Amino acid sequence: MKQRCFWAQHESMHDYHDREWGVPVHDDRLLFEFLILEGAQAGLSWATILKRREGYRKAFDNFDFNKISRYNEEKRKELMNDAGIIRNRLKIEASVINAKKFIEVKKEFGSFNNYLWGFANNKPIDNKIKSFKEIKASTPLSDKLSKDLKKRGFKFVGSTIVYALMQAVGMVNDHEVSCFKHKEVKR
């Protein structure tokens, strides 16, 4: 049996842990997907969001930030009635705003990937976690990134959400060193 991170012991989390969490992501569409999903998670469990991930992909045009940036009031109302996603007006509005800001960052840096990974000097930070108790909710780096995102007009990008994003897209390797993924991601 594979040794996994403590938080991923439940079978429902295996696939996400084993295939995605902490694996470096450089594709702008996928980075945008995680940005929106991490914001949607605020106040909820990640398992709740994972259960609705396909609903989000369908409702949000597979996270096409160009399309989402043009969502009008009618589309936003439609999303408020979509049982496949978290129907929170502020989170839906934030998704549209963040799509617009995402495009602005892409224009400035050539890609959102260049912007985001620049905060980590373009390589994952290995925190060498021995126990899940060592994992932080935020760090000085997530504070810095959060502050910059907010300055640019992004919403639902507090330091805790940003750190969860950094973990999800592999900017930080917070797999426990005893976890089989720690070595795989480290390569």
PDB file of C-alpha atoms in Angstrom:
ATOM      1  CA  MET A   1       0.000   0.000   0.000  1.00  0.00           C
ATOM      2  CA  LYS A   2       1.271   3.462  -0.903  1.00  0.00           C
ATOM      3  CA  GLN A   3       2.163   5.856   1.890  1.00  0.00           C
ATOM      4  CA  ARG A   4       0.243   9.106   1.369  1.00  0.00           C
ATOM      5  CA  CYS A   5       0.048  12.449   3.098  1.00  0.00           C
ATOM      6  CA  PHE A   6      -2.104  12.364   6.221  1.00  0.00           C
ATOM      7  CA  TRP A   7      -4.844  14.560   4.697  1.00  0.00           C
ATOM      8  CA  ALA A   8      -5.232  12.171   1.742  1.00  0.00           C
ATOM      9  CA  GLN A   9      -5.994   8.997   3.699  1.00  0.00           C
ATOM     10  CA  HIS A  10      -9.664   8.957   2.659  1.00  0.00           C
ATOM     11  CA  GLU A  11     -10.214   7.124  -0.606  1.00  0.00           C
ATOM     12  CA  SER A  12     -12.146  10.059  -2.078  1.00  0.00           C
ATOM     13  CA  MET A  13      -8.934  12.139  -2.003  1.00  0.00           C
ATOM     14  CA  HIS A  14      -6.547   9.531  -3.444  1.00  0.00           C
ATOM     15  CA  ASP A  15      -6.922  10.428  -7.109  1.00  0.00           C
ATOM     16  CA  TYR A  16      -6.480  14.169  -6.550  1.00  0.00           C
ATOM     17  CA  HIS A  17      -3.519  13.627  -4.215  1.00  0.00           C
ATOM     18  CA  ASP A  18      -1.861  11.023  -6.431  1.00  0.00           C
ATOM     19  CA  ARG A  19      -2.277  12.790  -9.776  1.00  0.00           C
ATOM     20  CA  GLU A  20      -2.511  16.525  -9.156  1.00  0.00           C
ATOM     21  CA  TRP A  21      -1.776  18.045  -5.759  1.00  0.00           C
ATOM     22  CA  GLY A  22       1.716  19.443  -5.618  1.00  0.00           C
ATOM     23  CA  VAL A  23       2.583  18.550  -9.202  1.00  0.00           C
ATOM     24  CA  PRO A  24       3.998  21.666 -10.901  1.00  0.00           C
ATOM     25  CA  VAL A  25       1.459  23.288 -13.238  1.00  0.00           C
ATOM     26  CA  HIS A  26       2.572  25.704 -15.951  1.00  0.00           C
ATOM     27  CA  ASP A  27      -0.499  25.739 -18.200  1.00  0.00           C
ATOM     28  CA  ASP A  28      -2.373  29.040 -17.897  1.00  0.00           C
ATOM     29  CA  ARG A  29      -5.824  27.484 -18.300  1.00  0.00           C
ATOM     30  CA  LEU A  30      -5.164  25.005 -15.516  1.00  0.00           C
ATOM     31  CA  LEU A  31      -3.616  27.715 -13.318  1.00  0.00           C
ATOM     32  CA  PHE A  32      -6.793  29.747 -13.807  1.00  0.00           C
ATOM     33  CA  GLU A  33      -8.931  26.716 -12.929  1.00  0.00           C
ATOM     34  CA  PHE A  34      -7.079  26.304  -9.640  1.00  0.00           C
ATOM     35  CA  LEU A  35      -7.284  30.039  -8.925  1.00  0.00           C
ATOM     36  CA  ILE A  36     -11.075  29.922  -9.274  1.00  0.00           C
ATOM     37  CA  LEU A  37     -11.529  26.633  -7.409  1.00  0.00           C
ATOM     38  CA  GLU A  38      -9.336  27.718  -4.500  1.00  0.00           C
ATOM     39  CA  GLY A  39     -11.364  30.922  -4.209  1.00  0.00           C
ATOM     40  CA  ALA A  40     -14.593  28.917  -4.338  1.00  0.00           C
ATOM     41  CA  GLN A  41     -13.308  26.775  -1.479  1.00  0.00           C
ATOM     42  CA  ALA A  42     -13.193  29.713   0.963  1.00  0.00           C
ATOM     43  CA  GLY A  43     -15.101  28.577   4.051  1.00  0.00           C
ATOM     44  CA  LEU A  44     -15.643  25.083   2.651  1.00  0.00           C
ATOM     45  CA  SER A  45     -13.722  21.820   2.424  1.00  0.00           C
ATOM     46  CA  TRP A  46     -11.635  20.941  -0.602  1.00  0.00           C
ATOM     47  CA  ALA A  47     -13.617  17.685  -0.867  1.00  0.00           C
ATOM     48  CA  THR A  48     -16.768  19.775  -1.411  1.00  0.00           C
ATOM     49  CA  ILE A  49     -15.108  21.585  -4.313  1.00  0.00           C
ATOM     50  CA  LEU A  50     -13.689  18.403  -5.847  1.00  0.00           C
ATOM     51  CA  LYS A  51     -17.185  16.880  -5.888  1.00  0.00           C
ATOM     52  CA  ARG A  52     -18.350  19.875  -7.919  1.00  0.00           C
ATOM     53  CA  ARG A  53     -15.294  20.241 -10.141  1.00  0.00           C
ATOM     54  CA  GLU A  54     -16.977  18.855 -13.256  1.00  0.00           C
ATOM     55  CA  GLY A  55     -19.950  21.104 -12.559  1.00  0.00           C
ATOM     56  CA  TYR A  56     -17.574  24.065 -12.443  1.00  0.00           C
ATOM     57  CA  ARG A  57     -15.919  23.039 -15.694  1.00  0.00           C
ATOM     58  CA  LYS A  58     -19.292  22.835 -17.403  1.00  0.00           C
ATOM     59  CA  ALA A  59     -20.721  26.026 -15.880  1.00  0.00           C
ATOM     60  CA  PHE A  60     -17.543  28.069 -16.416  1.00  0.00           C
ATOM     61  CA  ASP A  61     -16.805  27.052 -20.030  1.00  0.00           C
ATOM     62  CA  ASN A  62     -13.944  24.743 -19.005  1.00  0.00           C
ATOM     63  CA  PHE A  63     -12.320  27.721 -17.267  1.00  0.00           C
ATOM     64  CA  ASP A  64     -11.826  29.668 -20.495  1.00  0.00           C
ATOM     65  CA  PHE A  65     -10.778  32.972 -18.918  1.00  0.00           C
ATOM     66  CA  ASN A  66     -11.457  34.869 -22.157  1.00  0.00           C
ATOM     67  CA  LYS A  67     -15.103  33.741 -22.148  1.00  0.00           C
ATOM     68  CA  ILE A  68     -15.526  34.182 -18.398  1.00  0.00           C
ATOM     69  CA  SER A  69     -14.200  37.741 -18.591  1.00  0.00           C
ATOM     70  CA  ARG A  70     -17.198  38.565 -20.810  1.00  0.00           C
ATOM     71  CA  TYR A  71     -19.918  37.008 -18.651  1.00  0.00           C
ATOM     72  CA  ASN A  72     -22.871  39.373 -18.487  1.00  0.00           C
ATOM     73  CA  GLU A  73     -25.534  39.760 -15.820  1.00  0.00           C
ATOM     74  CA  GLU A  74     -27.726  37.103 -17.451  1.00  0.00           C
ATOM     75  CA  LYS A  75     -24.918  34.521 -17.354  1.00  0.00           C
ATOM     76  CA  ARG A  76     -24.138  35.409 -13.746  1.00  0.00           C
ATOM     77  CA  LYS A  77     -27.796  34.846 -12.796  1.00  0.00           C
ATOM     78  CA  GLU A  78     -27.689  31.514 -14.623  1.00  0.00           C
ATOM     79  CA  LEU A  79     -24.667  30.531 -12.524  1.00  0.00           C
ATOM     80  CA  MET A  80     -26.528  31.493  -9.343  1.00  0.00           C
ATOM     81  CA  ASN A  81     -29.121  28.854 -10.253  1.00  0.00           C
ATOM     82  CA  ASP A  82     -26.625  26.128 -11.184  1.00  0.00           C
ATOM     83  CA  ALA A  83     -26.717  23.368  -8.553  1.00  0.00           C
ATOM     84  CA  GLY A  84     -23.445  21.973  -9.916  1.00  0.00           C
ATOM     85  CA  ILE A  85     -21.395  24.783  -8.361  1.00  0.00           C
ATOM     86  CA  ILE A  86     -21.226  26.754  -5.125  1.00  0.00           C
ATOM     87  CA  ARG A  87     -23.938  29.361  -5.639  1.00  0.00           C
ATOM     88  CA  ASN A  88     -22.337  32.282  -3.898  1.00  0.00           C
ATOM     89  CA  ARG A  89     -22.807  35.628  -5.630  1.00  0.00           C
ATOM     90  CA  LEU A  90     -19.527  37.082  -4.351  1.00  0.00           C
ATOM     91  CA  LYS A  91     -17.540  34.054  -5.513  1.00  0.00           C
ATOM     92  CA  ILE A  92     -19.202  34.088  -8.931  1.00  0.00           C
ATOM     93  CA  GLU A  93     -18.530  37.825  -9.316  1.00  0.00           C
ATOM     94  CA  ALA A  94     -14.937  37.245  -8.210  1.00  0.00           C
ATOM     95  CA  SER A  95     -14.513  34.619 -10.941  1.00  0.00           C
ATOM     96  CA  VAL A  96     -15.494  37.147 -13.617  1.00  0.00           C
ATOM     97  CA  ILE A  97     -13.301  39.877 -12.129  1.00  0.00           C
ATOM     98  CA  ASN A  98     -10.391  37.459 -11.757  1.00  0.00           C
ATOM     99  CA  ALA A  99     -10.729  36.385 -15.402  1.00  0.00           C
ATOM    100  CA  LYS A 100     -10.328  40.022 -16.465  1.00  0.00           C
ATOM    101  CA  LYS A 101      -7.360  40.540 -14.157  1.00  0.00           C
ATOM    102  CA  PHE A 102      -5.826  37.233 -15.272  1.00  0.00           C
ATOM    103  CA  ILE A 103      -5.855  38.490 -18.874  1.00  0.00           C
ATOM    104  CA  GLU A 104      -4.205  41.753 -17.797  1.00  0.00           C
ATOM    105  CA  VAL A 105      -1.430  39.829 -16.025  1.00  0.00           C
ATOM    106  CA  LYS A 106      -0.940  37.611 -19.100  1.00  0.00           C
ATOM    107  CA  LYS A 107      -0.487  40.709 -21.243  1.00  0.00           C
ATOM    108  CA  GLU A 108       2.027  42.199 -18.811  1.00  0.00           C
ATOM    109  CA  PHE A 109       4.120  39.066 -18.181  1.00  0.00           C
ATOM    110  CA  GLY A 110       3.543  37.023 -21.345  1.00  0.00           C
ATOM    111  CA  SER A 111       1.687  34.391 -19.336  1.00  0.00           C
ATOM    112  CA  PHE A 112       0.138  34.010 -15.909  1.00  0.00           C
ATOM    113  CA  ASN A 113       2.627  31.195 -15.405  1.00  0.00           C
ATOM    114  CA  ASN A 114       5.544  33.641 -15.742  1.00  0.00           C
ATOM    115  CA  TYR A 115       3.957  35.967 -13.193  1.00  0.00           C
ATOM    116  CA  LEU A 116       2.989  33.310 -10.644  1.00  0.00           C
ATOM    117  CA  TRP A 117       6.112  31.161 -10.777  1.00  0.00           C
ATOM    118  CA  GLY A 118       8.316  34.257 -10.673  1.00  0.00           C
ATOM    119  CA  PHE A 119       7.415  34.527  -6.986  1.00  0.00           C
ATOM    120  CA  ALA A 120       9.107  31.138  -6.436  1.00  0.00           C
ATOM    121  CA  ASN A 121      12.104  31.880  -8.672  1.00  0.00           C
ATOM    122  CA  ASN A 122      10.576  29.497 -11.230  1.00  0.00           C
ATOM    123  CA  LYS A 123      11.168  26.326  -9.225  1.00  0.00           C
ATOM    124  CA  PRO A 124       9.215  24.455  -6.550  1.00  0.00           C
ATOM    125  CA  ILE A 125      10.051  25.118  -2.921  1.00  0.00           C
ATOM    126  CA  ASP A 126      10.504  21.847  -1.022  1.00  0.00           C
ATOM    127  CA  ASN A 127       9.355  22.351   2.565  1.00  0.00           C
ATOM    128  CA  LYS A 128      10.438  18.819   3.581  1.00  0.00           C
ATOM    129  CA  ILE A 129       7.306  18.269   5.660  1.00  0.00           C
ATOM    130  CA  LYS A 130       7.746  15.453   8.179  1.00  0.00           C
ATOM    131  CA  SER A 131       4.244  15.713   9.656  1.00  0.00           C
ATOM    132  CA  PHE A 132       1.030  17.321   8.449  1.00  0.00           C
ATOM    133  CA  LYS A 133       1.163  19.391  11.644  1.00  0.00           C
ATOM    134  CA  GLU A 134       4.094  21.330  10.133  1.00  0.00           C
ATOM    135  CA  ILE A 135       2.051  22.549   7.165  1.00  0.00           C
ATOM    136  CA  LYS A 136       1.296  26.232   7.427  1.00  0.00           C
ATOM    137  CA  ALA A 137      -1.933  27.949   6.407  1.00  0.00           C
ATOM    138  CA  SER A 138       0.089  30.806   4.931  1.00  0.00           C
ATOM    139  CA  THR A 139       3.703  31.926   4.599  1.00  0.00           C
ATOM    140  CA  PRO A 140       5.560  35.187   4.003  1.00  0.00           C
ATOM    141  CA  LEU A 141       5.669  34.252   0.298  1.00  0.00           C
ATOM    142  CA  SER A 142       1.905  33.674   0.122  1.00  0.00           C
ATOM    143  CA  ASP A 143       1.460  36.979   1.975  1.00  0.00           C
ATOM    144  CA  LYS A 144       3.564  38.723  -0.676  1.00  0.00           C
ATOM    145  CA  LEU A 145       1.751  37.064  -3.595  1.00  0.00           C
ATOM    146  CA  SER A 146      -1.652  37.738  -2.022  1.00  0.00           C
ATOM    147  CA  LYS A 147      -0.792  41.394  -1.541  1.00  0.00           C
ATOM    148  CA  ASP A 148       0.298  41.731  -5.165  1.00  0.00           C
ATOM    149  CA  LEU A 149      -2.805  39.955  -6.505  1.00  0.00           C
ATOM    150  CA  LYS A 150      -5.049  42.211  -4.415  1.00  0.00           C
ATOM    151  CA  LYS A 151      -3.180  45.289  -5.635  1.00  0.00           C
ATOM    152  CA  ARG A 152      -3.925  44.127  -9.190  1.00  0.00           C
ATOM    153  CA  GLY A 153      -7.640  43.835  -8.359  1.00  0.00           C
ATOM    154  CA  PHE A 154      -8.037  40.081  -7.891  1.00  0.00           C
ATOM    155  CA  LYS A 155     -10.702  38.886  -5.424  1.00  0.00           C
ATOM    156  CA  PHE A 156     -10.767  35.926  -2.997  1.00  0.00           C
ATOM    157  CA  VAL A 157      -6.976  35.861  -2.902  1.00  0.00           C
ATOM    158  CA  GLY A 158      -6.193  36.109   0.797  1.00  0.00           C
ATOM    159  CA  SER A 159      -2.913  34.603   1.931  1.00  0.00           C
ATOM    160  CA  THR A 160      -4.478  31.280   3.027  1.00  0.00           C
ATOM    161  CA  ILE A 161      -6.242  30.834  -0.326  1.00  0.00           C
ATOM    162  CA  VAL A 162      -3.067  31.802  -2.170  1.00  0.00           C
ATOM    163  CA  TYR A 163      -1.018  29.300  -0.164  1.00  0.00           C
ATOM    164  CA  ALA A 164      -3.531  26.564  -1.027  1.00  0.00           C
ATOM    165  CA  LEU A 165      -3.120  27.586  -4.680  1.00  0.00           C
ATOM    166  CA  MET A 166       0.670  27.416  -4.347  1.00  0.00           C
ATOM    167  CA  GLN A 167       0.366  23.901  -2.899  1.00  0.00           C
ATOM    168  CA  ALA A 168      -2.100  22.734  -5.537  1.00  0.00           C
ATOM    169  CA  VAL A 169      -0.010  23.934  -8.504  1.00  0.00           C
ATOM    170  CA  GLY A 170       3.275  22.662  -7.095  1.00  0.00           C
ATOM    171  CA  MET A 171       4.963  25.964  -6.292  1.00  0.00           C
ATOM    172  CA  VAL A 172       5.584  24.402  -2.901  1.00  0.00           C
ATOM    173  CA  ASN A 173       6.100  20.712  -2.247  1.00  0.00           C
ATOM    174  CA  ASP A 174       4.144  20.117   0.950  1.00  0.00           C
ATOM    175  CA  HIS A 175       3.905  16.364   0.481  1.00  0.00           C
ATOM    176  CA  GLU A 176       5.130  14.712   3.652  1.00  0.00           C
ATOM    177  CA  VAL A 177       8.605  13.242   3.108  1.00  0.00           C
ATOM    178  CA  SER A 178       7.174   9.786   3.912  1.00  0.00           C
ATOM    179  CA  CYS A 179       4.602  10.181   1.106  1.00  0.00           C
ATOM    180  CA  PHE A 180       5.406   8.456  -2.183  1.00  0.00           C
ATOM    181  CA  LYS A 181       4.604  11.687  -4.074  1.00  0.00           C
ATOM    182  CA  HIS A 182       7.247  13.737  -2.263  1.00  0.00           C
ATOM    183  CA  LYS A 183      10.121  12.179  -4.208  1.00  0.00           C
ATOM    184  CA  GLU A 184       8.184  12.141  -7.499  1.00  0.00           C
ATOM    185  CA  VAL A 185       7.341  15.831  -7.264  1.00  0.00           C
ATOM    186  CA  LYS A 186      10.847  16.714  -6.099  1.00  0.00           C
ATOM    187  CA  ARG A 187      12.403  15.509  -9.371  1.00  0.00           C
TER     188      ARG A 187
END
